[in-house]
Coordinates of C-alpha atoms and ligand atoms in Angstrom, one line a residue:
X1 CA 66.4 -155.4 -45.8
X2 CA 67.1 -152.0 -47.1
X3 CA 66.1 -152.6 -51.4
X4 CA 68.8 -151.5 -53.3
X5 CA 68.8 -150.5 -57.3
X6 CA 70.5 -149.6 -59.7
X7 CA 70.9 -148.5 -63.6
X8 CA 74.0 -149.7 -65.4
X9 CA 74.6 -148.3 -68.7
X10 CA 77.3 -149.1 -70.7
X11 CA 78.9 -145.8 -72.0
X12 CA 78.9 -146.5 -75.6
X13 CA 77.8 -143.6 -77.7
X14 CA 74.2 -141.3 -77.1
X15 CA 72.5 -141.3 -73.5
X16 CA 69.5 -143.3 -75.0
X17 CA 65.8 -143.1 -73.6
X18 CA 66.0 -146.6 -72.9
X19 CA 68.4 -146.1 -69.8
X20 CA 66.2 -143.1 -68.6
X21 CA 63.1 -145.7 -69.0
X22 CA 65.0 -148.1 -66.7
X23 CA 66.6 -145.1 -64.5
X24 CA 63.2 -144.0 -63.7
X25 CA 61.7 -147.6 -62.5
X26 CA 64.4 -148.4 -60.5
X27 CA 64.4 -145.3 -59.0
X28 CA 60.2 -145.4 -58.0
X29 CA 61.1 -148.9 -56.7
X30 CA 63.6 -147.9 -54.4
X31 CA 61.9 -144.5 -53.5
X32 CA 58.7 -146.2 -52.5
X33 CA 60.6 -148.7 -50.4
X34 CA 62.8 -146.0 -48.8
X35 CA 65.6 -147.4 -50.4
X36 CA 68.7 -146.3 -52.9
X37 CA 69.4 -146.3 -55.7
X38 CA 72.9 -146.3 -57.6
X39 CA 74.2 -145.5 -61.2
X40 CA 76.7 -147.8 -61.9
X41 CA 79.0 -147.5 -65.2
X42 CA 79.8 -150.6 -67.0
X43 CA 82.9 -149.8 -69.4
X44 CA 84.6 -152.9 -69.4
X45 CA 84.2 -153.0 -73.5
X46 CA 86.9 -150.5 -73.3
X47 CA 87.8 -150.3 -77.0
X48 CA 83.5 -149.1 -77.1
X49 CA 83.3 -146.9 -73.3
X50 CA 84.1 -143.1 -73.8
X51 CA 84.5 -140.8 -71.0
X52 CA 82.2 -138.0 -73.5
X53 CA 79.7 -140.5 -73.6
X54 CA 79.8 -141.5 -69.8
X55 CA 79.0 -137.5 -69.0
X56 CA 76.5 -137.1 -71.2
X57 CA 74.5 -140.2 -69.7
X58 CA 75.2 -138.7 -66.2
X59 CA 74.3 -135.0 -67.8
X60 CA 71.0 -136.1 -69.6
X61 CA 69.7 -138.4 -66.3
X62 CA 70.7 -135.1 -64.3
X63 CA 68.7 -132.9 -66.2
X64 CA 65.6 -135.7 -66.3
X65 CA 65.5 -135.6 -62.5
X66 CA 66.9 -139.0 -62.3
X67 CA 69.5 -138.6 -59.7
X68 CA 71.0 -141.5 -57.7
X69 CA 72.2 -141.7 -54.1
X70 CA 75.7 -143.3 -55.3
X71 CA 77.7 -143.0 -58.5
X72 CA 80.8 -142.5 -60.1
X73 CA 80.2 -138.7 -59.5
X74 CA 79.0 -138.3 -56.0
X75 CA 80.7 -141.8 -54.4
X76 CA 79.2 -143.6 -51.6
X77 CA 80.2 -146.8 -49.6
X78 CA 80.0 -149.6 -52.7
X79 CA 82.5 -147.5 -54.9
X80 CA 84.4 -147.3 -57.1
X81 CA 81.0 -147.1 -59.1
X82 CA 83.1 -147.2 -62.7
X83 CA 83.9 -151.0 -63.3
X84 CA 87.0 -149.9 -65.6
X85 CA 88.5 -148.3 -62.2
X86 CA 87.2 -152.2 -60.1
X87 CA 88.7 -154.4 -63.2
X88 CA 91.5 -155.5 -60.7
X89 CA 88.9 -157.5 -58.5
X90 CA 87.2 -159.3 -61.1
X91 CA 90.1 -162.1 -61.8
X92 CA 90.0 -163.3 -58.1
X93 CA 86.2 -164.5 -59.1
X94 CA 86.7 -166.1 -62.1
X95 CA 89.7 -167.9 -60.5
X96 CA 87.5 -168.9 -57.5
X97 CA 84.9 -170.8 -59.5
X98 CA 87.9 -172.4 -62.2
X99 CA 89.2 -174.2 -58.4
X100 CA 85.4 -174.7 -57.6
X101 CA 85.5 -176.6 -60.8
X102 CA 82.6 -174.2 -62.4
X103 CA 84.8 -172.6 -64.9
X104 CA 87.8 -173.4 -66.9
X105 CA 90.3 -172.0 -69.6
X106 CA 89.4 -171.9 -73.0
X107 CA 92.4 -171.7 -75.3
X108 CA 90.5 -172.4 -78.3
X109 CA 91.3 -169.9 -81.8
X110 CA 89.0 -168.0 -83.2
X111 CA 89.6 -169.9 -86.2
X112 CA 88.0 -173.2 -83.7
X113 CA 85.1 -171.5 -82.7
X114 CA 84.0 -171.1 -86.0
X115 CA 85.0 -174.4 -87.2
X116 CA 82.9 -175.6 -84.0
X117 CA 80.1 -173.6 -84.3
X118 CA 79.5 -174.5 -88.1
X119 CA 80.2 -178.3 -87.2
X120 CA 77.0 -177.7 -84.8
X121 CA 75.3 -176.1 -87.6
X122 CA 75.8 -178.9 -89.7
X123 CA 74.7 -181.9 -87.8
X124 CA 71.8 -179.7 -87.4
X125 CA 72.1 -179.5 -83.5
X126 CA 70.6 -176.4 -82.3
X127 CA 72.3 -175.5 -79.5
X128 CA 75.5 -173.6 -77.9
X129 CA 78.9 -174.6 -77.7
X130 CA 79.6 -176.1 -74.3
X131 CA 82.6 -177.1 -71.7
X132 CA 82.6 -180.5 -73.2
X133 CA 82.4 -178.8 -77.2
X134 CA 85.4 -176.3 -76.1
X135 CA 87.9 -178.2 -73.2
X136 CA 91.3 -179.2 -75.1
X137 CA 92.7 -183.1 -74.5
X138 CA 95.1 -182.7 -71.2
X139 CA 97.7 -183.3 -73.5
X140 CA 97.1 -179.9 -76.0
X141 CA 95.9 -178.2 -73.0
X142 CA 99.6 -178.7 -71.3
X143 CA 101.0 -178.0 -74.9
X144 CA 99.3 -174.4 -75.3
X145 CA 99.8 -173.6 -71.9
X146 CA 103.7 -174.0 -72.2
X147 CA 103.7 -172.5 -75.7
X148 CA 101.8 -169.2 -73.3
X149 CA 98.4 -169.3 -75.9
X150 CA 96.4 -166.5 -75.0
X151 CA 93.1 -168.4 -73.1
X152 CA 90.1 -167.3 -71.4
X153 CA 88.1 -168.1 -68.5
X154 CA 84.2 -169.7 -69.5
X155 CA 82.1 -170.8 -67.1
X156 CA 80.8 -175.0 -66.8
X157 CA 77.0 -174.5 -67.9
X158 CA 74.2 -177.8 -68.2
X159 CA 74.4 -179.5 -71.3
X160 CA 70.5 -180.0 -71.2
X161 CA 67.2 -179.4 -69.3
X162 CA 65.1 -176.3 -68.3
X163 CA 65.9 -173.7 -66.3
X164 CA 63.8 -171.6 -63.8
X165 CA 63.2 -167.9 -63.9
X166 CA 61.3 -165.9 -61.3
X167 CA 60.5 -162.4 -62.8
X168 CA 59.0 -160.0 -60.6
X169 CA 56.4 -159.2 -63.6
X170 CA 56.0 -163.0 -65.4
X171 CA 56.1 -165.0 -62.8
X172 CA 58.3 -168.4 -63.1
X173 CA 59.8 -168.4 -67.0
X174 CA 61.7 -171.6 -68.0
X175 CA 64.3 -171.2 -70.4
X176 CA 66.1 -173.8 -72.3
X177 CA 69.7 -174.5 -71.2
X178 CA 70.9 -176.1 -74.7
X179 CA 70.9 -172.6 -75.7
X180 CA 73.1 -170.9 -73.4
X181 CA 76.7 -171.3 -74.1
X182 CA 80.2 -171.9 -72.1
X183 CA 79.9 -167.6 -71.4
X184 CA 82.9 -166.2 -71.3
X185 CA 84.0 -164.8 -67.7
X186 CA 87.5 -162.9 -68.1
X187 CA 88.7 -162.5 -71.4
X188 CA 92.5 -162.9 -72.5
X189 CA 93.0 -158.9 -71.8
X190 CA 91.9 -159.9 -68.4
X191 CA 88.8 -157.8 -68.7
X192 CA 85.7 -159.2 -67.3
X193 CA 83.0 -159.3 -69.4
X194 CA 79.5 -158.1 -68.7
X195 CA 78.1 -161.7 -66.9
X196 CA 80.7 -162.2 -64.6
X197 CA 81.5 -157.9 -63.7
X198 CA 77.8 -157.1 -63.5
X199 CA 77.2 -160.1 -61.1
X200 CA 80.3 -159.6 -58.5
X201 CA 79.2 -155.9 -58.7
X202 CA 75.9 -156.2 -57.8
X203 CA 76.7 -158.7 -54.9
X204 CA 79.1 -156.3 -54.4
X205 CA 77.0 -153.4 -54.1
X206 CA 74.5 -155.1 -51.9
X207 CA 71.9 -154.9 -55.0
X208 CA 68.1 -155.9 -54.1
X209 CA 66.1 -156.3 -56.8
X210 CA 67.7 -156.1 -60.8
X211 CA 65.3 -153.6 -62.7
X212 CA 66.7 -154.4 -66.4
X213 CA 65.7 -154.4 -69.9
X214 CA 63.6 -157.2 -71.1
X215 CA 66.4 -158.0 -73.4
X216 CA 68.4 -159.5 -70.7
X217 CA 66.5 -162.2 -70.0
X218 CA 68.1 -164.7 -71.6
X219 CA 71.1 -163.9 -69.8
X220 CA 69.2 -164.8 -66.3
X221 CA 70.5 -168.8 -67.1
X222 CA 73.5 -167.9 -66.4
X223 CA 73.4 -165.1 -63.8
X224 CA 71.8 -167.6 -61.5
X225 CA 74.1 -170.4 -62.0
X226 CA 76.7 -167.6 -61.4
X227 CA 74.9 -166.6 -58.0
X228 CA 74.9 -170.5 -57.1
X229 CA 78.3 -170.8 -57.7
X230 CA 79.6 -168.5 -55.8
X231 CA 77.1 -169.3 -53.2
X232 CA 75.5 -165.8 -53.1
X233 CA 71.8 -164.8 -52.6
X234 CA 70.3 -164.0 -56.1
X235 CA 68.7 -160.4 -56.3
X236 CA 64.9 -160.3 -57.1
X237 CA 64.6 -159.9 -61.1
X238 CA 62.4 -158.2 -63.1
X239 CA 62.6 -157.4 -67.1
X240 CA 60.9 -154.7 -68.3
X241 CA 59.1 -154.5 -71.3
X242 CA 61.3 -153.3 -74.6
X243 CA 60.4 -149.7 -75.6
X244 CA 59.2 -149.8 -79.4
X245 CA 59.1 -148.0 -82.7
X246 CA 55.3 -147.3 -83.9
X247 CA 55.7 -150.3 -85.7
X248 CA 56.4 -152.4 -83.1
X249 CA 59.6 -153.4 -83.7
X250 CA 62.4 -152.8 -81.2
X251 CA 63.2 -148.6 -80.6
X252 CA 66.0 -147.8 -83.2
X253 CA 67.3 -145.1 -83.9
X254 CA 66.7 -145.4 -87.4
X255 CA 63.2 -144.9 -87.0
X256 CA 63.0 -142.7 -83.8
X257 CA 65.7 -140.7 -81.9
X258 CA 66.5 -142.0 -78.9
X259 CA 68.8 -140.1 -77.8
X260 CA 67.9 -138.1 -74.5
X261 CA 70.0 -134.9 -76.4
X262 CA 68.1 -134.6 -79.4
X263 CA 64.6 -134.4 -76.7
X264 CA 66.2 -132.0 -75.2
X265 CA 67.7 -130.0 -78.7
X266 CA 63.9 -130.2 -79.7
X267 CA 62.6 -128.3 -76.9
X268 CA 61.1 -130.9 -74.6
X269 CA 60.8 -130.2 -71.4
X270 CA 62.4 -133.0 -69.0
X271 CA 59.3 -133.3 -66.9
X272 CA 57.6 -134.1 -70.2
X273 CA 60.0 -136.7 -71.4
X274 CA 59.7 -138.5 -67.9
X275 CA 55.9 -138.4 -67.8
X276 CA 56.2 -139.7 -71.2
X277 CA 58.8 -142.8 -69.8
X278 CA 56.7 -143.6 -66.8
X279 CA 53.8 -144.2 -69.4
X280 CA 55.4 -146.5 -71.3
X281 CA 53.7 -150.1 -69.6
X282 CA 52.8 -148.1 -66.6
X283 CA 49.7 -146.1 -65.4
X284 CA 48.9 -144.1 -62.3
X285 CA 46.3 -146.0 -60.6
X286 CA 43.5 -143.3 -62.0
X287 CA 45.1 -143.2 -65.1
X288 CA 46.3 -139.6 -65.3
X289 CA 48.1 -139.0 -68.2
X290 CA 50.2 -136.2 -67.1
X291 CA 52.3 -136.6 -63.5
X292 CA 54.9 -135.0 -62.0
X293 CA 58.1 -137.6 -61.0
X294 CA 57.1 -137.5 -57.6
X295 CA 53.7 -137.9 -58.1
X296 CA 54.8 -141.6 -59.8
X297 CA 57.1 -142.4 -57.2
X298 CA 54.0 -141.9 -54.6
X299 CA 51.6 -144.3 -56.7
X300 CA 54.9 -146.5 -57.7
X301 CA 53.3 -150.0 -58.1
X302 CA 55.9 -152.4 -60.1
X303 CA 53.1 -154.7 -60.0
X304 CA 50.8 -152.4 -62.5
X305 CA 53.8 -152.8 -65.5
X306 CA 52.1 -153.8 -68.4
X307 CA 54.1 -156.4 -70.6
X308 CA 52.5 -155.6 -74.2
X309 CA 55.3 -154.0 -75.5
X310 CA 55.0 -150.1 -75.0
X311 CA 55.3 -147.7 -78.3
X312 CA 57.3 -144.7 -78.1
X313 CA 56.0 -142.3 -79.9
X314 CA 56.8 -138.8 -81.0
X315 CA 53.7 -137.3 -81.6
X316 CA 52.2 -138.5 -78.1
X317 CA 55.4 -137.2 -76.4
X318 CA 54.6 -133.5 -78.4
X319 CA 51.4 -133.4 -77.3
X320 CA 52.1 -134.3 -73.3
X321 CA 54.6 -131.7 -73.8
X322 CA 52.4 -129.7 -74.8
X323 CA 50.1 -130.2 -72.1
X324 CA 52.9 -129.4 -69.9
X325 CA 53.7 -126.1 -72.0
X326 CA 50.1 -125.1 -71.5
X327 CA 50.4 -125.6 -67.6
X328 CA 53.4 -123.3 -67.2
X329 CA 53.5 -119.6 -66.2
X330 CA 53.9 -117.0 -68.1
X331 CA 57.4 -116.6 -65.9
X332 CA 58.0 -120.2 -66.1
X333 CA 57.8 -120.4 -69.9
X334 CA 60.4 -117.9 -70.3
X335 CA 62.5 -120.0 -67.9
X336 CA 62.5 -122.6 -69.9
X337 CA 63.1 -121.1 -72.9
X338 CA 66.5 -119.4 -71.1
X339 CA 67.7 -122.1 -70.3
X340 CA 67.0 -123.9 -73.0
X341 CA 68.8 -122.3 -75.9
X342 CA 67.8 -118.5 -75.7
X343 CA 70.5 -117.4 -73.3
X344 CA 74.0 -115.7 -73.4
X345 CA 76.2 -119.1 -73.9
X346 CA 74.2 -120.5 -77.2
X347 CA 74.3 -117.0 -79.0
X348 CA 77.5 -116.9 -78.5
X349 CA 78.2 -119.3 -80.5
X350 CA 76.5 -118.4 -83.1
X351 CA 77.3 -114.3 -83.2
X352 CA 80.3 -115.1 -84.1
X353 CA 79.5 -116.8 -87.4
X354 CA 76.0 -114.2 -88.1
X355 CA 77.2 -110.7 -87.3
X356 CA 79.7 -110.4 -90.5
X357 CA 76.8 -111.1 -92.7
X358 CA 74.2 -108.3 -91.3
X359 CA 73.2 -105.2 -91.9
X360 CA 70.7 -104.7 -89.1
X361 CA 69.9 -106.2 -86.4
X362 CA 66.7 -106.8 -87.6
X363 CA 68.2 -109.6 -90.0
X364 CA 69.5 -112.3 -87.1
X365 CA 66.5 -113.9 -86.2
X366 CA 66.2 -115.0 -89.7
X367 CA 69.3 -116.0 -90.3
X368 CA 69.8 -117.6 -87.2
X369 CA 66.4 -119.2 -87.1
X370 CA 67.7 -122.6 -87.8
X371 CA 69.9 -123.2 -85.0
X372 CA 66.5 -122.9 -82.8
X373 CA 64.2 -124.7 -84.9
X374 CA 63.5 -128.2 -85.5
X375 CA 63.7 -130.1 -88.9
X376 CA 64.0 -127.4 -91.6
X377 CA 60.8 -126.9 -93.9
X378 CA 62.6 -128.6 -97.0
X379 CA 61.2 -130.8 -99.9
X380 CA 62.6 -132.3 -102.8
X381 CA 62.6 -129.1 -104.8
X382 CA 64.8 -127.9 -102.2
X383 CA 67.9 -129.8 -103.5
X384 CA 67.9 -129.4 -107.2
X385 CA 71.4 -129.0 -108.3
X386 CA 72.5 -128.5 -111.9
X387 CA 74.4 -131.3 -112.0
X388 CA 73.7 -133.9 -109.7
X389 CA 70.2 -135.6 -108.8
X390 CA 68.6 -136.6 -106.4
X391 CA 69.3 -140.3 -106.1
X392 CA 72.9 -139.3 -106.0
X393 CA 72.2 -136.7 -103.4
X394 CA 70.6 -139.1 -101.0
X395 CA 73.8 -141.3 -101.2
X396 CA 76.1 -138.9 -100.2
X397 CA 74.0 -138.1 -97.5
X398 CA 73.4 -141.4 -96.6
X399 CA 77.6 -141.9 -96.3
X400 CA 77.3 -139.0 -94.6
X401 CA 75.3 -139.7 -92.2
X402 CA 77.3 -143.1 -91.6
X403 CA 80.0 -141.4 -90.9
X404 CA 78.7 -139.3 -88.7
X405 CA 76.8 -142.0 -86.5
X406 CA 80.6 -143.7 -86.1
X407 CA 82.2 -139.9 -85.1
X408 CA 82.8 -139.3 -81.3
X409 CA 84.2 -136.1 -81.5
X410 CA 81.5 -133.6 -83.0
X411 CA 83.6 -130.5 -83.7
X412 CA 83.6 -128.7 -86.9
X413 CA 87.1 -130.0 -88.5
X414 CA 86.7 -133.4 -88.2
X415 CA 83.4 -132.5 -89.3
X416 CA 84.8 -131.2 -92.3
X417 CA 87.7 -134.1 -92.9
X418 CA 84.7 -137.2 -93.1
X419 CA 83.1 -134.7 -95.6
X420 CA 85.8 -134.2 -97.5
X421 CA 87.0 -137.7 -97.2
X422 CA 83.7 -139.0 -98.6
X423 CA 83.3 -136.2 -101.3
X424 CA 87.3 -137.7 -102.5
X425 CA 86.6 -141.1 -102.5
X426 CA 83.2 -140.2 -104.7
X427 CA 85.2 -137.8 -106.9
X428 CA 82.7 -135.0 -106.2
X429 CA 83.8 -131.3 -105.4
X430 CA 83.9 -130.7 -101.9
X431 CA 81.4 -127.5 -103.1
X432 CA 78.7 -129.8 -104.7
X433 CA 79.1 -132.3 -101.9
X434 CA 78.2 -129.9 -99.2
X435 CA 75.4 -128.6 -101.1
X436 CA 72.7 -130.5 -100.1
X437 CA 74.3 -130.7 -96.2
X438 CA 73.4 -127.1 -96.3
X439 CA 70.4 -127.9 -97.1
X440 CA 69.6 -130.5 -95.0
X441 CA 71.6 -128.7 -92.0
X442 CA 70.1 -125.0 -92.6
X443 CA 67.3 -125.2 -95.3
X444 CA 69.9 -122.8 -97.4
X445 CA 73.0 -122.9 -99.3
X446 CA 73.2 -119.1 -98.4
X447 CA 73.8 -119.8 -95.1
X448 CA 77.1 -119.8 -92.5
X449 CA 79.5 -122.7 -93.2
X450 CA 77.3 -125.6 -92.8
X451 CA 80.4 -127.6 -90.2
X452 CA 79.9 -124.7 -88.0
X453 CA 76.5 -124.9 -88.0
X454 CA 76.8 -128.6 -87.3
X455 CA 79.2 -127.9 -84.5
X456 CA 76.5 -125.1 -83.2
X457 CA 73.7 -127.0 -83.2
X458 CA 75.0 -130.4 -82.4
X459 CA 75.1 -133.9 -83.3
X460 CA 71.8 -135.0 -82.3
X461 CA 70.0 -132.2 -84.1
X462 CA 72.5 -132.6 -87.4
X463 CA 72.0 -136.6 -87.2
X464 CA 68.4 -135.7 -87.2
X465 CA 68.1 -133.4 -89.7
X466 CA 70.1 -135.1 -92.1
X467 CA 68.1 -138.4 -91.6
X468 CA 65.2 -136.0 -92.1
X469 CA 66.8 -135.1 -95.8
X470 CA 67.1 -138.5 -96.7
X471 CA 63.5 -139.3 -95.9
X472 CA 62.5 -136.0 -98.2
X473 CA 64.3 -137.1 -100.7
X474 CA 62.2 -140.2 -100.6
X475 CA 64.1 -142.6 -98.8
X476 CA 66.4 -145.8 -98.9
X477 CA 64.7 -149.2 -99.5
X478 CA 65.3 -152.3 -97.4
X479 CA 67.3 -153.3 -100.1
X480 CA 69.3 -150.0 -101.9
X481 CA 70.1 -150.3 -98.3
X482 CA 72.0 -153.3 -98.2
X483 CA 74.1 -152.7 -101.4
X484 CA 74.7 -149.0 -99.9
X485 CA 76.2 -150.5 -96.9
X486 CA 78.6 -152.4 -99.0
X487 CA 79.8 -149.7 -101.2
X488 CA 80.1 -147.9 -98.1
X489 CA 82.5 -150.4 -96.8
X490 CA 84.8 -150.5 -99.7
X491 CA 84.7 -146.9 -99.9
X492 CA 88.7 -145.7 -99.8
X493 CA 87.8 -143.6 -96.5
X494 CA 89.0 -143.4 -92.5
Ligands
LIG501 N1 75.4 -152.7 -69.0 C1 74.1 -153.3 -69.2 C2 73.4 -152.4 -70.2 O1 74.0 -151.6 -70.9 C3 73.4 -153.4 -68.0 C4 72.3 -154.5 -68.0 C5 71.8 -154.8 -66.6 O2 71.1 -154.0 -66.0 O3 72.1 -155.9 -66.0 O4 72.2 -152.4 -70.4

């Protein structure tokens, strides 16, 4: 058997460290068994999947190291590796197993889900809606039908009784099947979703062993009974542990970045960031704290994953790249700082902007010093306006910030227009508005225009640093949270 792996991010926004976590195991697993290993994209949420985001994942795993031996890019023998450009095979499967009697059409409203779902609530039965909550009496089942009700296909799941996991790391886990519902298959825009795509795919693709996220383990239910069904050998499983925040809870990017971009904005080098990844719930068997990629995928062990659940953390990642830093050449420092940001392309974006404002030359590395640095040297002093505070301030930016999350396209007008939009709706001058953005963006108001600078620097870095501002100006409580969200919402903007 030639072991077969593969990552298969959904291309929904950032490239987050959490796929280059799980790139880089599946990888050492099928390096150290001389085997391959595939990116696959999964864009069948195609109102979500954006081709930007899709080449920035491929971009950011590139520049990790993490390459694959088939993709979407570079083809192969399994493709097409894009499920978007595959969505024509998927119906063919869910129509198998509805004559296999495993699945059927659901032409229930939304309106009767919820009505369902509550009426489980209320009787106080905890569990998910099945076949027998969902199927329609023959006769309203002929009736919708003829009437041409939009339906989807759901798969037949047990009502009761445990069901059997083997993980390659826990052993045999039992999971309850009252909790896993009638999963939809193919829904009514004839899209797969993820369960039934991801498992034709990997059968498909002749996939070994299923390297995921821990936080797909309660989909295994009803990946197995999918395998059954369709009378197809199961890949091996194995969930890895969750990266986390310092505080344990589950990596967000409220609380750290996680997107690969901003690492790689800061100045990290990628040999640092995947020495960092392979030390989250891994060790090299003599406990080194810095190694090379290939030095892992030579001392690759699966078995040696740790299941406490391992804490990303900033700091540690500054100092091991540091470590790396320290390691490099005087030649090979200067390399990285080329290509990094002090080379011909990034100045020139930035020239254009800087030398009206000069005198000498002299004056540009100040000026320009932010769109190198990290988080600007700000405090709350920084922001004091004549007229507006700073618990008004930290609003703003916190709308801001919002609507910059939700933005695909990160250029400097529609940069602009959500400021604008925002600074309307609030009935602030679009001048007092982007004051403290300056600040946040540049440490100065007496800087270029601040959507420029945005556009220069990025969105990871401008995400970042505005998140940063909002911190120094002392944060946003659990709960002025909440209520912000909702005047957010009803704001008059978008
Ligand atoms: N598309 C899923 C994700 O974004 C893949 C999960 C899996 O590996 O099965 O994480």
């Amino acid at each position: 058997m030639t072991v077969r792996t593969r990552v298969a991010p959904s291309p929904t926004g950032d490239p987050h460290v959490g796929t280059a976590y799980i790139a880089l195991f599946n990888r050492c697993f099928a390096q150290q068994h001389g085997g391959q290993f595939i990116l696959r994209i999964e864009d069948t949420d195609q109102s979500r999947s954006t081709d930007q985001s899709e080449q920035m994942i491929l971009d950011s795993l590139k520049w990790l190291g993490l390459t694959w031996d088939e993709g979407p890019d570079v083809g192969g023998p399994h493709g097409p590796y894009r499920q978007s450009e595959r969505k024509g095979m998927y119906r063919q499967y869910a129509e198998e197993l509805i004559e296999k009697g495993h699945a059927f059409k659901c032409y229930r409203t939304s309106e009767e889900l919820d009505a369902l779902r509550a009426g489980l609530k209320e009787s106080g039965e905890n569990r998910a809606l099945k076949p027998q909550d969902l199927e329609l009496s023959a006769d309203d089942q002929v009736k919708r039908e003829a009437e041409g009700v939009p339906y989807v296909i759901r798969m037949r799941v047990p009502v009761d009784g445990r069901c059997e996991i083997q993980d390659m790391l826990r052993g045999t886990v039992e999971l309850d099947w009252a909790l896993v519902d009638a999963q939809i298959l193919l829904k009514s825009d004839g899209m797969p979703t993820y369960h039934l795509a991801n498992i034709v795919d990997d059968h498909l693709m002749e996939i070994t062993h299923v390297i995921r996220g821990e936080e797909w383990l309660n989909s295994a239910p009803k990946h197995k009974l999918l395998y059954e069904y369709f009378g197809w050998d199961m890949p091996a499983l194995c969930h890895m542990p969750l990266l986390r925040n310092p505080d344990k809870s589950k990596l967000s990017k409220r609380k750290n970045p996680t997107s690969i971009l901003f690492y790689q904005r800061m100045g990290y080098l990628p040999e640092a960031l995947v020495n960092y990844l392979g030390r989250m719930g891994w060790s090299m068997p003599d406990e080194s704290e810095k190694f090379s990629l290939l030095q892992m995928q030579d001392a690759f062990d699966i078995q040696r994953v740790s299941l406490g659940g391992p804490v990303f953390d900033v700091e540690k990642l500054s100092w091991l790249n540091g470590q790396w830093l320290r390691d490099q050449s005087d030649e090979q420092f200067l390399d990285s700082l080329l290509g990094w940001a002090y080379n011909r392309d990034y100045a020139m974006k930035i020239i254009p902007h800087l030398r009206q404002r000069v005198e000498t030359l002299s004056e540009v590395a100040d000026k320009a010093a932010f769109c190198f640095n990290g988080m600007p040297a700000i405090n709350e002093a920084s922001f004091g306006h004549k007229q507006y505070g700073t618990d008004d301030i930290k609003v703003w930016l916190q709308y801001l910030l919002w609507t910059y999350e939700a933005r695909n396209d990160w250029n400097r007008d529609g940069l602009f227009a959500d400021a604008k939009a925002i600074a309307d709706a609030l009935e602030v001058k679009i001048k007092d508005f982007l004051f403290p953005v300056f600040i946040a963006i540049a440490g100065t108001s007496a800087s270029f225009s601040v959507v420029d600078s945005m556009e220069i620097i990025g969105s990871d870095i401008s995400r970042a640093r505005i998140r940063h501002a909002i911190e120094v100006l002392g944060g946003v409580s659990k709960k002025q949270m909440k209520k912000l969200e909702k005047a957010y919402r009803d704001l008059p903007v978008g």
